[in-house]
Amino acid sequence: MNDISKNNSQNQPLTQHLSQLTLAELPEHIDIPNYDRKNLKAGIVHIGVGGFHRAHQAMYINELLKTPGSEQWAICGIGLLENNRGLRDTLVKQDYLYSLVVRHPNGQIDNKVIGSMIDFIFAPENKQTAIDKLAHNDTKIVSLTITEGGYNLHPITGDLDLTNPDIMHDIASPNDPKTALGYIAAALKVRQANNSPAFTVQSCDNIQHNGAVTRRMLLTLTEKQDPALSQWIEKNVAFPNAMVDRITPVTTKVDTDYVSETFGLIDEWPITCESFSQWVIEDNFSNGRPNWDLAGAQFVQDVTPFEKMKIRLLNAGHSVLGLLGSIHGYSTIDETVSDQDFANYLSAFMDLEVTPLLDELDGIDLVAYKETLIERFSNPNIKDSLARICSESSAKLPKFLIATITENLAVKRDCSLAALVIATWCLYSDKQVNQQQQALDIQDAMQEQLHEYAQQTGSDKLAFLKLSSLFTDLIDQPDFSQLYINAINLLYVPTSNIKNIMKTTLEQKLNKVALETK
Ligand code: CS2
């Protein structure tokens, strides 16, 4: 598929959208849904139709639908966010079809149209329609990509954050939900009342034990709303844990232009992703499931070691490069990791501060896994922005990085490489510019609070760590706070240079390790 005959080489303005009707006009090298979409039924209702879902789960179903027998497993999307209105309009215009451009590290490109989504409900405008769809007996699985923050997990209690205004609203008004959990509870209430089988709730977010966490959050919510419903859920609903993986950058104009040129049709929201994809799922479903393994997913008894490996290496690795690279002035992951100083720092972080915490995994060679990560991050055809990686760090870092720090401290293992990353996050939140004095593009629900704490660092070096909803008791752990102060001292010199600081920190770390192993 390297040899792409451009369909729109004359650069004529395009007038036609990608749709069921125009599929036939696509150049032959494009992989289109060759199954009868009219016969499909939405056995899966998916909440949170972002780029990742469309590059991952929807792609697996698309592959599965190419062989007969899975027609009942198409997808109906649900958008809960006000900014999903535009997505709904686009998908309706395109008969829920969209293009997926898969970019390999060697430059090979696979161009696809994904046809597994057959409906989309914009919930803020159609609450009851969304609840009815979830409650419909054809819905066997409700899957979720609602981001790490969407679960409202309180980092200190480990339970549902009952002070969150939307959760408070959903407890007080169960028939008028705002959150994904609230919608699921309202739909399961209908199932319970009708004595119908429960659907499975399947999380596809980067949270360790994502199924168990979803279960705990939903049980706490329903316990407050209606204890009998909570007990029914406890007995009847399965929440499989899963590890999901595929790097999917934010769609840019470059991607849209590429699709216009190559497909010769307008697609208002194409998705570009890397060629690597992995999905490891616990085989625990309450109401049937597609044979995802036929499309490349893997069913296992216990996903714990897979998810820990992925979240603590890949996701944390992204955050390490994201924060350090942003402060330096880089803008994408591939650019950052191509700089040997950053690649060395990342490798040392993975080898010395994460690997000792990971369990042995049958059939997985950790050394090779880490090498593949560096290769994936280096893919020059995936322009994954550091702004995306650093977005919502307040929801990500507790799960990706702070958990690693806490576990290392518990066994008295040095975590100076991670400490520099947290200190860099402080500088990033405080100054909001990189070391070239250019403004950073920061997107974080807690941005104001992060800034408020970070900006006191000048007078109180530990001020940022006082944000206990993120850092729990790290401030009281001298083994950490001392490393953090050292890092702040280096970073807060007016002419400081992150690369030199990384080199110094790494050198000191390697010396410490050498002494320990003597
Ligand atoms: C990234 C993830 O959000 C992030 O910070 O690490 O989106 C990552 O790209 C995916 O989890 C890859 O599977």
CSV table of N, CA and C in Angstrom, one decimal, residues 241 280-284 298-304 306:
chain,number,residue,atom,x,y,z
A,241,ASN,N,-11.6,-6.5,33.4
A,241,ASN,CA,-10.4,-5.6,33.3
A,241,ASN,C,-9.8,-5.8,32.0
A,280,VAL,N,-5.7,-6.7,25.6
A,280,VAL,CA,-5.7,-7.9,26.5
A,280,VAL,C,-6.9,-7.7,27.4
A,281,ILE,N,-7.8,-8.7,27.3
A,281,ILE,CA,-9.1,-8.6,28.0
A,281,ILE,C,-9.3,-9.8,28.9
A,282,GLU,N,-9.8,-9.5,30.1
A,282,GLU,CA,-10.2,-10.6,31.0
A,282,GLU,C,-11.6,-11.2,30.5
A,283,ASP,N,-11.6,-12.5,30.3
A,283,ASP,CA,-12.8,-13.1,29.7
A,283,ASP,C,-13.9,-13.2,30.8
A,284,ASN,N,-14.6,-12.1,31.1
A,284,ASN,CA,-15.5,-12.0,32.1
A,284,ASN,C,-16.7,-11.1,31.7
A,298,GLN,N,-6.6,-10.4,22.8
A,298,GLN,CA,-6.1,-11.6,23.5
A,298,GLN,C,-7.0,-11.7,24.8
A,299,PHE,N,-7.6,-12.9,25.0
A,299,PHE,CA,-8.4,-13.1,26.2
A,299,PHE,C,-7.5,-13.8,27.3
A,300,VAL,N,-7.5,-13.3,28.5
A,300,VAL,CA,-6.7,-13.9,29.6
A,300,VAL,C,-7.5,-14.0,30.8
A,301,GLN,N,-7.0,-14.8,31.8
A,301,GLN,CA,-7.7,-14.9,33.1
A,301,GLN,C,-7.5,-13.7,33.9
A,302,ASP,N,-6.2,-13.2,33.9
A,302,ASP,CA,-5.9,-12.1,34.8
A,302,ASP,C,-5.0,-11.1,34.0
A,303,VAL,N,-5.5,-9.9,33.9
A,303,VAL,CA,-4.8,-8.9,33.1
A,303,VAL,C,-3.8,-8.0,33.9
A,304,THR,N,-3.9,-8.2,35.2
A,304,THR,CA,-3.1,-7.3,36.1
A,304,THR,C,-1.6,-7.1,35.6
A,306,PHE,N,-0.3,-7.3,32.7
A,306,PHE,CA,-0.2,-6.6,31.4
A,306,PHE,C,-0.5,-5.1,31.6
